[in-house]
mmCIF file of C-alpha atoms and ligand atoms in Angstrom:
data_model
loop_
_atom_site.group_PDB
_atom_site.id
_atom_site.type_symbol
_atom_site.label_atom_id
_atom_site.label_comp_id
_atom_site.label_asym_id
_atom_site.label_seq_id
_atom_site.Cartn_x
_atom_site.Cartn_y
_atom_site.Cartn_z
ATOM 1 C CA UNK H 1 0.000 0.000 0.000
ATOM 2 C CA UNK H 2 1.286 3.496 -0.877
ATOM 3 C CA UNK H 3 1.805 5.529 2.330
ATOM 4 C CA UNK H 4 -0.144 8.785 2.562
ATOM 5 C CA UNK H 5 2.668 10.525 4.447
ATOM 6 C CA UNK H 6 4.605 8.162 6.688
ATOM 7 C CA UNK H 7 4.757 4.406 6.987
ATOM 8 C CA UNK H 8 6.852 2.544 9.547
ATOM 9 C CA UNK H 9 6.198 -0.699 7.651
ATOM 10 C CA UNK H 10 8.917 -0.876 5.064
ATOM 11 C CA UNK H 11 8.106 -3.095 2.066
ATOM 12 C CA UNK H 12 4.605 -3.614 3.464
ATOM 13 C CA UNK H 13 5.824 -6.332 5.866
ATOM 14 C CA UNK H 14 5.883 -5.208 9.487
ATOM 15 C CA UNK H 15 7.364 -2.411 11.564
ATOM 16 C CA UNK H 16 9.915 -4.411 13.566
ATOM 17 C CA UNK H 17 12.856 -2.685 11.867
ATOM 18 C CA UNK H 18 11.351 0.700 12.704
ATOM 19 C CA UNK H 19 11.164 -0.132 16.422
ATOM 20 C CA UNK H 20 14.835 -1.171 16.404
ATOM 21 C CA UNK H 21 15.773 2.090 14.646
ATOM 22 C CA UNK H 22 13.645 4.156 17.027
ATOM 23 C CA UNK H 23 15.197 2.473 20.061
ATOM 24 C CA UNK H 24 18.792 2.905 18.826
ATOM 25 C CA UNK H 25 18.287 6.459 17.642
ATOM 26 C CA UNK H 26 16.715 7.461 20.963
ATOM 27 C CA UNK H 27 19.835 6.116 22.710
ATOM 28 C CA UNK H 28 21.911 8.274 20.357
ATOM 29 C CA UNK H 29 19.727 11.324 21.071
ATOM 30 C CA UNK H 30 20.124 10.814 24.828
ATOM 31 C CA UNK H 31 23.888 10.469 24.444
ATOM 32 C CA UNK H 32 24.185 13.590 22.276
ATOM 33 C CA UNK H 33 21.888 15.452 24.685
ATOM 34 C CA UNK H 34 24.115 14.484 27.635
ATOM 35 C CA UNK H 35 26.936 16.496 26.025
ATOM 36 C CA UNK H 36 24.729 19.476 25.159
ATOM 37 C CA UNK H 37 21.186 20.088 26.458
ATOM 38 C CA UNK H 38 20.887 17.680 29.421
ATOM 39 C CA UNK H 39 22.840 20.040 31.743
ATOM 40 C CA UNK H 40 20.208 22.718 30.914
ATOM 41 C CA UNK H 41 17.420 20.227 31.702
ATOM 42 C CA UNK H 42 19.097 19.353 35.018
ATOM 43 C CA UNK H 43 19.441 23.009 35.965
ATOM 44 C CA UNK H 44 15.740 23.444 35.196
ATOM 45 C CA UNK H 45 14.905 20.437 37.397
ATOM 46 C CA UNK H 46 16.835 22.055 40.281
ATOM 47 C CA UNK H 47 14.909 25.282 39.730
ATOM 48 C CA UNK H 48 11.544 23.434 39.802
ATOM 49 C CA UNK H 49 12.588 21.598 42.960
ATOM 50 C CA UNK H 50 13.903 24.714 44.738
ATOM 51 C CA UNK H 51 10.758 26.766 44.082
ATOM 52 C CA UNK H 52 8.451 23.738 44.445
ATOM 53 C CA UNK H 53 6.785 24.485 41.136
ATOM 54 C CA UNK H 54 6.011 20.862 40.344
ATOM 55 C CA UNK H 55 6.908 17.379 41.399
ATOM 56 C CA UNK H 56 10.087 16.860 39.438
ATOM 57 C CA UNK H 57 9.623 14.310 36.652
ATOM 58 C CA UNK H 58 12.121 12.072 34.820
ATOM 59 C CA UNK H 59 14.958 13.793 32.968
ATOM 60 C CA UNK H 60 13.817 12.234 29.643
ATOM 61 C CA UNK H 61 10.663 14.354 29.800
ATOM 62 C CA UNK H 62 12.634 17.585 30.140
ATOM 63 C CA UNK H 63 14.984 16.551 27.339
ATOM 64 C CA UNK H 64 11.932 15.984 25.140
ATOM 65 C CA UNK H 65 10.561 19.402 26.135
ATOM 66 C CA UNK H 66 13.815 21.058 25.072
ATOM 67 C CA UNK H 67 13.984 19.176 21.756
ATOM 68 C CA UNK H 68 10.334 20.098 21.129
ATOM 69 C CA UNK H 69 11.037 23.726 21.941
ATOM 70 C CA UNK H 70 13.958 23.819 19.489
ATOM 71 C CA UNK H 71 12.095 22.092 16.653
ATOM 72 C CA UNK H 72 8.808 23.985 17.094
ATOM 73 C CA UNK H 73 10.574 27.324 17.488
ATOM 74 C CA UNK H 74 12.395 26.672 14.215
ATOM 75 C CA UNK H 75 9.181 25.593 12.506
ATOM 76 C CA UNK H 76 6.636 28.154 13.719
ATOM 77 C CA UNK H 77 8.147 31.180 15.495
ATOM 78 C CA UNK H 78 8.379 33.270 12.338
ATOM 79 C CA UNK H 79 4.699 32.640 11.545
ATOM 80 C CA UNK H 80 3.605 33.212 15.144
ATOM 81 C CA UNK H 81 5.600 36.438 15.502
ATOM 82 C CA UNK H 82 4.069 37.776 12.282
ATOM 83 C CA UNK H 83 0.604 37.607 13.907
ATOM 84 C CA UNK H 84 0.112 40.801 15.882
ATOM 85 C CA UNK H 85 -3.610 40.613 16.683
ATOM 86 C CA UNK H 86 -5.829 37.542 16.906
ATOM 87 C CA UNK H 87 -8.541 36.205 19.248
ATOM 88 C CA UNK H 88 -5.920 34.036 20.969
ATOM 89 C CA UNK H 89 -7.948 33.312 24.110
ATOM 90 C CA UNK H 90 -11.199 32.543 22.264
ATOM 91 C CA UNK H 91 -9.391 30.197 19.901
ATOM 92 C CA UNK H 92 -7.637 28.388 22.756
ATOM 93 C CA UNK H 93 -11.023 27.959 24.462
ATOM 94 C CA UNK H 94 -12.624 26.670 21.264
ATOM 95 C CA UNK H 95 -9.953 23.961 21.077
ATOM 96 C CA UNK H 96 -10.919 22.840 24.594
ATOM 97 C CA UNK H 97 -14.702 23.082 23.993
ATOM 98 C CA UNK H 98 -14.487 20.649 21.071
ATOM 99 C CA UNK H 99 -13.140 17.999 23.448
ATOM 100 C CA UNK H 100 -15.817 18.533 26.084
ATOM 101 C CA UNK H 101 -18.765 18.912 23.673
ATOM 102 C CA UNK H 102 -18.458 16.201 21.044
ATOM 103 C CA UNK H 103 -21.864 16.990 19.517
ATOM 104 C CA UNK H 104 -20.904 20.608 18.850
ATOM 105 C CA UNK H 105 -17.438 19.592 17.560
ATOM 106 C CA UNK H 106 -18.277 19.823 13.808
ATOM 107 C CA UNK H 107 -19.540 23.404 14.233
ATOM 108 C CA UNK H 108 -16.647 24.439 16.454
ATOM 109 C CA UNK H 109 -14.160 22.879 14.022
ATOM 110 C CA UNK H 110 -15.754 24.673 11.083
ATOM 111 C CA UNK H 111 -15.266 28.008 12.878
ATOM 112 C CA UNK H 112 -11.754 27.050 14.037
ATOM 113 C CA UNK H 113 -10.739 26.278 10.442
ATOM 114 C CA UNK H 114 -11.726 29.758 9.307
ATOM 115 C CA UNK H 115 -10.156 31.508 12.316
ATOM 116 C CA UNK H 116 -6.959 29.493 11.929
ATOM 117 C CA UNK H 117 -6.342 30.518 8.336
ATOM 118 C CA UNK H 118 -7.664 34.047 8.782
ATOM 119 C CA UNK H 119 -5.832 35.000 11.984
ATOM 120 C CA UNK H 120 -3.024 32.572 12.778
ATOM 121 C CA UNK H 121 -1.468 31.658 9.432
ATOM 122 C CA UNK H 122 -0.709 34.889 7.554
ATOM 123 C CA UNK H 123 0.331 34.565 3.910
ATOM 124 C CA UNK H 124 3.237 36.983 4.467
ATOM 125 C CA UNK H 125 5.759 36.281 7.224
ATOM 126 C CA UNK H 126 7.852 38.978 8.856
ATOM 127 C CA UNK H 127 11.582 38.431 8.777
ATOM 128 C CA UNK H 128 13.015 38.198 12.316
ATOM 129 C CA UNK H 129 16.219 40.030 13.295
ATOM 130 C CA UNK H 130 17.665 37.125 15.240
ATOM 131 C CA UNK H 131 17.075 33.398 15.028
ATOM 132 C CA UNK H 132 17.573 33.072 18.822
ATOM 133 C CA UNK H 133 14.448 33.674 20.943
ATOM 134 C CA UNK H 134 13.868 36.698 23.181
ATOM 135 C CA UNK H 135 11.747 36.151 26.302
ATOM 136 C CA UNK H 136 8.858 38.374 25.196
ATOM 137 C CA UNK H 137 8.835 36.521 21.871
ATOM 138 C CA UNK H 138 8.465 33.220 23.749
ATOM 139 C CA UNK H 139 5.395 34.646 25.560
ATOM 140 C CA UNK H 140 3.839 35.587 22.241
ATOM 141 C CA UNK H 141 4.667 32.307 20.490
ATOM 142 C CA UNK H 142 3.211 30.310 23.425
ATOM 143 C CA UNK H 143 -0.043 32.273 23.086
ATOM 144 C CA UNK H 144 -0.073 31.370 19.399
ATOM 145 C CA UNK H 145 0.697 27.695 20.193
ATOM 146 C CA UNK H 146 -2.269 27.507 22.563
ATOM 147 C CA UNK H 147 -4.600 29.242 20.125
ATOM 148 C CA UNK H 148 -3.853 26.706 17.366
ATOM 149 C CA UNK H 149 -5.195 23.898 19.583
ATOM 150 C CA UNK H 150 -2.354 21.692 18.311
ATOM 151 C CA UNK H 151 0.347 22.581 20.829
ATOM 152 C CA UNK H 152 -1.500 23.283 24.060
ATOM 153 C CA UNK H 153 0.490 20.763 26.087
ATOM 154 C CA UNK H 154 3.762 22.086 24.702
ATOM 155 C CA UNK H 155 2.749 25.693 25.470
ATOM 156 C CA UNK H 156 1.909 24.802 29.075
ATOM 157 C CA UNK H 157 5.388 23.346 29.476
ATOM 158 C CA UNK H 158 7.267 26.083 27.584
ATOM 159 C CA UNK H 159 5.701 28.752 29.827
ATOM 160 C CA UNK H 160 7.386 27.103 32.805
ATOM 161 C CA UNK H 161 10.698 27.045 30.934
ATOM 162 C CA UNK H 162 10.180 30.712 30.139
ATOM 163 C CA UNK H 163 9.901 31.496 33.874
ATOM 164 C CA UNK H 164 13.219 29.672 34.414
ATOM 165 C CA UNK H 165 14.878 31.540 31.558
ATOM 166 C CA UNK H 166 13.618 34.765 33.141
ATOM 167 C CA UNK H 167 16.044 34.168 36.031
ATOM 168 C CA UNK H 168 19.085 34.188 33.703
ATOM 169 C CA UNK H 169 21.197 37.125 32.528
ATOM 170 C CA UNK H 170 21.545 37.854 28.820
ATOM 171 C CA UNK H 171 24.924 36.101 28.390
ATOM 172 C CA UNK H 172 23.610 32.920 30.066
ATOM 173 C CA UNK H 173 20.448 33.053 27.957
ATOM 174 C CA UNK H 174 22.381 33.474 24.735
ATOM 175 C CA UNK H 175 24.530 30.511 25.667
ATOM 176 C CA UNK H 176 21.521 28.293 26.435
ATOM 177 C CA UNK H 177 19.600 29.233 23.303
ATOM 178 C CA UNK H 178 22.712 28.743 21.175
ATOM 179 C CA UNK H 179 23.169 25.244 22.671
ATOM 180 C CA UNK H 180 19.492 24.386 22.049
ATOM 181 C CA UNK H 181 19.703 25.668 18.490
ATOM 182 C CA UNK H 182 22.894 23.689 17.755
ATOM 183 C CA UNK H 183 21.222 20.562 19.145
ATOM 184 C CA UNK H 184 18.128 21.231 17.007
ATOM 185 C CA UNK H 185 20.221 21.523 13.837
ATOM 186 C CA UNK H 186 21.993 18.248 14.700
ATOM 187 C CA UNK H 187 18.632 16.560 15.385
ATOM 188 C CA UNK H 188 17.161 17.787 12.115
ATOM 189 C CA UNK H 189 20.024 16.361 10.066
ATOM 190 C CA UNK H 190 20.568 13.109 11.946
ATOM 191 C CA UNK H 191 16.879 12.226 12.359
ATOM 192 C CA UNK H 192 16.397 12.644 8.602
ATOM 193 C CA UNK H 193 19.210 10.126 8.015
ATOM 194 C CA UNK H 194 17.647 7.569 10.369
ATOM 195 C CA UNK H 195 13.895 8.136 9.889
ATOM 196 C CA UNK H 196 13.855 9.624 6.369
ATOM 197 C CA UNK H 197 12.951 6.250 4.827
ATOM 198 C CA UNK H 198 9.764 6.137 6.943
ATOM 199 C CA UNK H 199 8.680 9.681 6.049
ATOM 200 C CA UNK H 200 9.671 9.635 2.386
ATOM 201 C CA UNK H 201 6.210 10.712 1.198
ATOM 202 C CA UNK H 202 5.740 13.671 3.530
ATOM 203 C CA UNK H 203 7.260 16.348 1.272
ATOM 204 C CA UNK H 204 5.324 15.166 -1.793
ATOM 205 C CA UNK H 205 2.115 15.091 0.260
ATOM 206 C CA UNK H 206 2.744 18.654 1.461
ATOM 207 C CA UNK H 207 3.427 19.802 -2.063
ATOM 208 C CA UNK H 208 0.231 18.303 -3.471
ATOM 209 C CA UNK H 209 -2.187 19.022 -0.617
ATOM 210 C CA UNK H 210 -1.442 22.431 0.870
ATOM 211 C CA UNK H 211 -4.369 24.057 -0.919
ATOM 212 C CA UNK H 212 -6.753 21.296 0.177
ATOM 213 C CA UNK H 213 -6.200 22.112 3.854
ATOM 214 C CA UNK H 214 -6.677 25.857 3.614
ATOM 215 C CA UNK H 215 -9.600 26.901 5.878
ATOM 216 C CA UNK H 216 -9.622 23.514 7.603
ATOM 217 C CA UNK H 217 -9.175 23.020 11.336
ATOM 218 C CA UNK H 218 -6.636 20.216 10.746
ATOM 219 C CA UNK H 219 -4.461 22.427 8.534
ATOM 220 C CA UNK H 220 -1.518 22.511 10.959
ATOM 221 C CA UNK H 221 -1.912 18.921 12.093
ATOM 222 C CA UNK H 222 -1.891 17.524 8.534
ATOM 223 C CA UNK H 223 0.852 19.746 7.136
ATOM 224 C CA UNK H 224 3.616 18.922 9.594
ATOM 225 C CA UNK H 225 7.144 18.892 8.223
ATOM 226 C CA UNK H 226 9.321 15.732 8.216
ATOM 227 C CA UNK H 227 11.341 16.929 11.227
ATOM 228 C CA UNK H 228 8.129 17.165 13.284
ATOM 229 C CA UNK H 229 7.338 13.549 12.408
ATOM 230 C CA UNK H 230 10.852 12.612 13.534
ATOM 231 C CA UNK H 231 10.444 14.619 16.740
ATOM 232 C CA UNK H 232 7.262 12.698 17.564
ATOM 233 C CA UNK H 233 8.916 9.372 16.740
ATOM 234 C CA UNK H 234 11.693 10.039 19.254
ATOM 235 C CA UNK H 235 9.128 11.643 21.576
ATOM 236 C CA UNK H 236 7.029 8.462 21.676
ATOM 237 C CA UNK H 237 10.098 6.419 22.635
ATOM 238 C CA UNK H 238 11.283 8.939 25.261
ATOM 239 C CA UNK H 239 7.809 9.084 26.798
ATOM 240 C CA UNK H 240 7.518 5.304 26.974
ATOM 241 C CA UNK H 241 10.822 5.180 28.837
ATOM 242 C CA UNK H 242 9.879 8.015 31.207
ATOM 243 C CA UNK H 243 6.387 6.681 32.029
ATOM 244 C CA UNK H 244 7.272 2.966 32.081
ATOM 245 C CA UNK H 245 7.488 2.377 35.837
ATOM 246 C CA UNK H 246 4.201 4.213 36.615
ATOM 247 C CA UNK H 247 2.464 2.177 33.923
ATOM 248 C CA UNK H 248 3.819 -1.113 35.220
ATOM 249 C CA UNK H 249 2.508 -0.355 38.707
ATOM 250 C CA UNK H 250 -1.126 -0.382 37.593
ATOM 251 C CA UNK H 251 -3.375 -3.407 38.004
ATOM 252 C CA UNK H 252 -5.821 -2.806 35.169
ATOM 253 C CA UNK H 253 -4.931 -1.898 31.602
ATOM 254 C CA UNK H 254 -6.825 -0.403 28.662
ATOM 255 C CA UNK H 255 -5.868 -0.009 25.014
ATOM 256 C CA UNK H 256 -7.254 3.101 23.303
ATOM 257 C CA UNK H 257 -7.545 2.910 19.539
ATOM 258 C CA UNK H 258 -8.555 5.430 16.874
ATOM 259 C CA UNK H 259 -11.629 4.720 14.720
ATOM 260 C CA UNK H 260 -9.556 4.423 11.521
ATOM 261 C CA UNK H 261 -8.157 1.079 12.668
ATOM 262 C CA UNK H 262 -11.592 -0.583 12.235
ATOM 263 C CA UNK H 263 -12.411 -2.798 9.289
ATOM 264 C CA UNK H 264 -15.727 -1.013 8.695
ATOM 265 C CA UNK H 265 -16.522 2.655 8.644
ATOM 266 C CA UNK H 266 -18.635 4.448 11.228
ATOM 267 C CA UNK H 267 -21.951 3.517 9.621
ATOM 268 C CA UNK H 268 -21.301 -0.207 9.336
ATOM 269 C CA UNK H 269 -19.324 -0.761 12.565
ATOM 270 C CA UNK H 270 -21.553 -2.352 15.224
ATOM 271 C CA UNK H 271 -19.624 -1.057 18.226
ATOM 272 C CA UNK H 272 -21.524 0.138 21.289
ATOM 273 C CA UNK H 273 -21.184 3.638 22.752
ATOM 274 C CA UNK H 274 -20.116 3.892 26.401
ATOM 275 C CA UNK H 275 -18.825 6.788 28.502
ATOM 276 C CA UNK H 276 -15.163 6.066 27.619
ATOM 277 C CA UNK H 277 -15.722 5.704 23.852
ATOM 278 C CA UNK H 278 -16.882 2.740 21.743
ATOM 279 C CA UNK H 279 -16.699 -0.966 22.583
ATOM 280 C CA UNK H 280 -16.276 -3.476 19.775
ATOM 281 C CA UNK H 281 -19.150 -5.969 19.369
ATOM 282 C CA UNK H 282 -17.045 -8.348 17.281
ATOM 283 C CA UNK H 283 -19.007 -8.178 14.020
ATOM 284 C CA UNK H 284 -16.031 -8.977 11.745
ATOM 285 C CA UNK H 285 -13.263 -11.517 12.521
ATOM 286 C CA UNK H 286 -10.610 -9.789 10.363
ATOM 287 C CA UNK H 287 -11.135 -6.378 12.014
ATOM 288 C CA UNK H 288 -7.996 -5.235 13.890
ATOM 289 C CA UNK H 289 -10.071 -4.005 16.832
ATOM 290 C CA UNK H 290 -11.823 -7.337 17.133
ATOM 291 C CA UNK H 291 -8.485 -9.176 17.119
ATOM 292 C CA UNK H 292 -7.157 -6.924 19.881
ATOM 293 C CA UNK H 293 -10.386 -7.357 21.838
ATOM 294 C CA UNK H 294 -9.925 -11.148 21.673
ATOM 295 C CA UNK H 295 -6.302 -10.762 22.753
ATOM 296 C CA UNK H 296 -7.434 -8.482 25.587
ATOM 297 C CA UNK H 297 -9.789 -11.182 26.885
ATOM 298 C CA UNK H 298 -6.850 -13.576 27.139
ATOM 299 C CA UNK H 299 -4.269 -11.125 28.476
ATOM 300 C CA UNK H 300 -6.543 -9.067 30.704
ATOM 301 C CA UNK H 301 -6.923 -5.638 29.103
ATOM 302 C CA UNK H 302 -9.923 -3.695 27.798
ATOM 303 C CA UNK H 303 -10.126 -2.138 24.358
ATOM 304 C CA UNK H 304 -11.872 1.136 23.530
ATOM 305 C CA UNK H 305 -12.199 3.045 20.287
ATOM 306 C CA UNK H 306 -11.944 6.735 21.039
ATOM 307 C CA UNK H 307 -12.671 9.610 18.643
ATOM 308 C CA UNK H 308 -9.901 12.036 17.689
ATOM 309 C CA UNK H 309 -9.546 14.921 20.214
ATOM 310 C CA UNK H 310 -11.437 13.132 22.983
ATOM 311 C CA UNK H 311 -11.561 14.336 26.554
ATOM 312 C CA UNK H 312 -8.702 12.322 28.073
ATOM 313 C CA UNK H 313 -9.424 13.553 31.620
ATOM 314 C CA UNK H 314 -11.960 10.673 31.772
ATOM 315 C CA UNK H 315 -8.994 8.370 32.354
ATOM 316 C CA UNK H 316 -7.548 10.197 35.342
ATOM 317 C CA UNK H 317 -7.504 8.226 38.623
ATOM 318 C CA UNK H 318 -10.509 8.919 40.902
ATOM 319 C CA UNK H 319 -10.889 8.266 44.662
ATOM 320 C CA UNK H 320 -13.192 5.325 43.878
ATOM 321 C CA UNK H 321 -11.219 4.106 40.850
ATOM 322 C CA UNK H 322 -7.520 3.191 41.021
ATOM 323 C CA UNK H 323 -5.228 4.291 38.188
ATOM 324 C CA UNK H 324 -5.681 2.318 34.996
ATOM 325 C CA UNK H 325 -2.603 1.910 32.767
ATOM 326 C CA UNK H 326 -3.444 3.154 29.295
ATOM 327 C CA UNK H 327 -1.775 2.217 26.006
ATOM 328 C CA UNK H 328 -2.813 4.763 23.417
ATOM 329 C CA UNK H 329 -2.359 4.416 19.694
ATOM 330 C CA UNK H 330 -2.546 7.278 17.216
ATOM 331 C CA UNK H 331 -0.761 8.520 14.146
ATOM 332 C CA UNK H 332 2.665 10.093 14.556
ATOM 333 C CA UNK H 333 1.490 13.698 14.286
ATOM 334 C CA UNK H 334 -0.802 13.563 17.337
ATOM 335 C CA UNK H 335 0.738 10.949 19.599
ATOM 336 C CA UNK H 336 3.083 13.073 21.715
ATOM 337 C CA UNK H 337 0.507 15.790 22.411
ATOM 338 C CA UNK H 338 -1.871 13.033 23.603
ATOM 339 C CA UNK H 339 0.851 11.464 25.761
ATOM 340 C CA UNK H 340 1.544 14.768 27.491
ATOM 341 C CA UNK H 341 -2.149 15.350 28.036
ATOM 342 C CA UNK H 342 -2.503 11.936 29.695
ATOM 343 C CA UNK H 343 0.513 12.767 31.866
ATOM 344 C CA UNK H 344 -1.124 16.054 32.949
ATOM 345 C CA UNK H 345 -4.181 14.034 34.044
ATOM 346 C CA UNK H 346 -1.858 11.642 35.931
ATOM 347 C CA UNK H 347 -2.765 8.690 33.745
ATOM 348 C CA UNK H 348 0.079 6.119 33.616
ATOM 349 C CA UNK H 349 0.417 5.737 29.856
ATOM 350 C CA UNK H 350 2.398 4.082 27.098
ATOM 351 C CA UNK H 351 2.001 4.517 23.362
ATOM 352 C CA UNK H 352 2.215 2.544 20.143
ATOM 353 C CA UNK H 353 2.323 4.342 16.803
ATOM 354 C CA UNK H 354 -0.149 3.581 14.075
ATOM 355 C CA UNK H 355 2.002 1.991 11.388
ATOM 356 C CA UNK H 356 0.666 4.565 8.890
ATOM 357 C CA UNK H 357 -2.091 7.142 8.713
ATOM 358 C CA UNK H 358 -5.182 6.823 6.563
ATOM 359 C CA UNK H 359 -8.424 8.064 8.112
ATOM 360 C CA UNK H 360 -10.969 9.554 5.768
ATOM 361 C CA UNK H 361 -11.552 12.631 7.884
ATOM 362 C CA UNK H 362 -7.964 13.877 7.802
ATOM 363 C CA UNK H 363 -5.767 11.982 5.374
ATOM 364 C CA UNK H 364 -7.266 9.930 2.577
ATOM 365 C CA UNK H 365 -10.207 10.653 0.270
ATOM 366 C CA UNK H 366 -11.681 7.140 0.638
ATOM 367 C CA UNK H 367 -10.082 6.208 3.949
ATOM 368 C CA UNK H 368 -7.590 3.409 4.515
ATOM 369 C CA UNK H 369 -7.918 0.933 7.374
ATOM 370 C CA UNK H 370 -4.841 1.414 9.577
ATOM 371 C CA UNK H 371 -2.914 -0.962 11.855
ATOM 372 C CA UNK H 372 -0.355 -1.169 14.626
ATOM 373 C CA UNK H 373 2.488 -3.470 15.577
ATOM 374 C CA UNK H 374 0.936 -6.112 17.836
ATOM 375 C CA UNK H 375 4.376 -7.407 18.872
ATOM 376 C CA UNK H 376 5.259 -3.937 20.199
ATOM 377 C CA UNK H 377 1.959 -3.881 22.097
ATOM 378 C CA UNK H 378 2.757 -7.275 23.612
ATOM 379 C CA UNK H 379 6.275 -6.118 24.569
ATOM 380 C CA UNK H 380 4.804 -3.162 26.457
ATOM 381 C CA UNK H 381 2.239 -5.345 28.194
ATOM 382 C CA UNK H 382 4.692 -8.064 29.146
ATOM 383 C CA UNK H 383 7.359 -5.789 30.666
HETATM 384 S S1 SF4 D 1 -15.333 -5.881 14.626
HETATM 385 FE FE1 SF4 D 1 -15.819 -4.373 16.212
HETATM 386 S S2 SF4 D 1 -14.685 -2.512 15.732
HETATM 387 FE FE2 SF4 D 1 -14.586 -3.857 13.937
HETATM 388 S S3 SF4 D 1 -16.205 -3.106 12.655
HETATM 389 FE FE3 SF4 D 1 -17.128 -4.764 13.912
HETATM 390 S S4 SF4 D 1 -17.907 -3.815 15.793
HETATM 391 FE FE4 SF4 D 1 -16.641 -2.294 14.712
#
C-alpha cells in the first residue's frame, strides 16, 4: 500500500525494523543530549525543585521538552511572531470546547478552520532580526501555540521554561539558546538520516495538498514537516521510557484505539457507545479491533475506540477508581501531544504508533484501514 505521508512498515511487511531504529536512535539522542542540552534540563529540574513548582519528573521528559522547543521554534516562530492581533484566548477555548462537547465539535471545528487561516497563518511572514528567541517573543509564540489547539500541552510546558529563563542574565540566555539551536540543527540532520525512509512521502504530500487544507481546522496537524514527524517518533520512545514504571505499577490496563483502525466505517461498525468511547461488538473476525479485543480477553486488558480529540481527563484516577494503565495508539502527528495530556491528568500511559495514517476525515479521500504493531503492544504489556 502506498503511504499517505509516513509508513513505519517498510516493504509492506511489518514495523519491527522501525522499532529497532527508534530504540537505537533514541539512545543516540540521549547520548548527544548528555553532552549538550541535558545540563540545561538538570538546571531546570533544580529550579523546579527549589521553588516547588512541580513534582520533578524524569529527565527524559525535560529533554523531550527542550527538543520540542527547538524544533517547534524553528518551525513556527516566524509565523507566530508575524501575527500581531488575533482572538488568541477565544481560539484556545474553542480547542478545549471541542473535546468537552463532542456533539458541537463539527460546528466548532468549522469556525476554528476559518479563524486558523484568517488569523493565525498569515500569507506573508515577517523576517526576524535574530534566530535566537527573546523572552517576550516566547510569551507571544506560546499564546499562538495555545490558540492553534495543536500545541497546548507544549505551550503549558514552555511557559514554565520561560519562567526559568527569566532568572538568567543575557549572556547565560544566549549561551543556552545557542546550545538548544545547535542541538536542534543536529537533530534535524541526523533524524532525517535515520527516519527519512519512513517519512519519504511527507514532502510530496505537502506539495500536493497544501491548498486542500486551507480553511480547515486540521491544517496545521496535517501539514507537519518531516522533522516534526521525527520529533514525535523520538518523543514516543522517550515518553515510553519516562512513564514505564508508573504504567507497570497499575493493576488494570486499557488499550485506546482510533476509529480508523476498524475494518468497517462508522456507519457499518456495530460497536456500542459507552462513557469512555466505543466498545467493539465483534461483528467482523478480520477487524484489527476485534483481534485486539480477543487478545485483551486472554491477556486481561480492555479495548476502547476513542474519537480524535477526545476528553482524556476521563482516564484520570478517581478516589473510587484506582489508576488504569493506558496504552494509546494514534498517528505520529498527534501521539506526543496526547501522551503529554494523559501525563497532565496523571494517567500512567504508554504509546504505540499507528504503522501509517489513513483516516478519511484527515488523510485519505476514501479512507484506509490502519494498523499497529501487535508485537510492540505485547512487549509493552509483558514488561
Ligand atoms: S469488529 Fe468491532 S470494531 Fe470492527 S467493525 Fe465490527 S464492531 Fe466495529
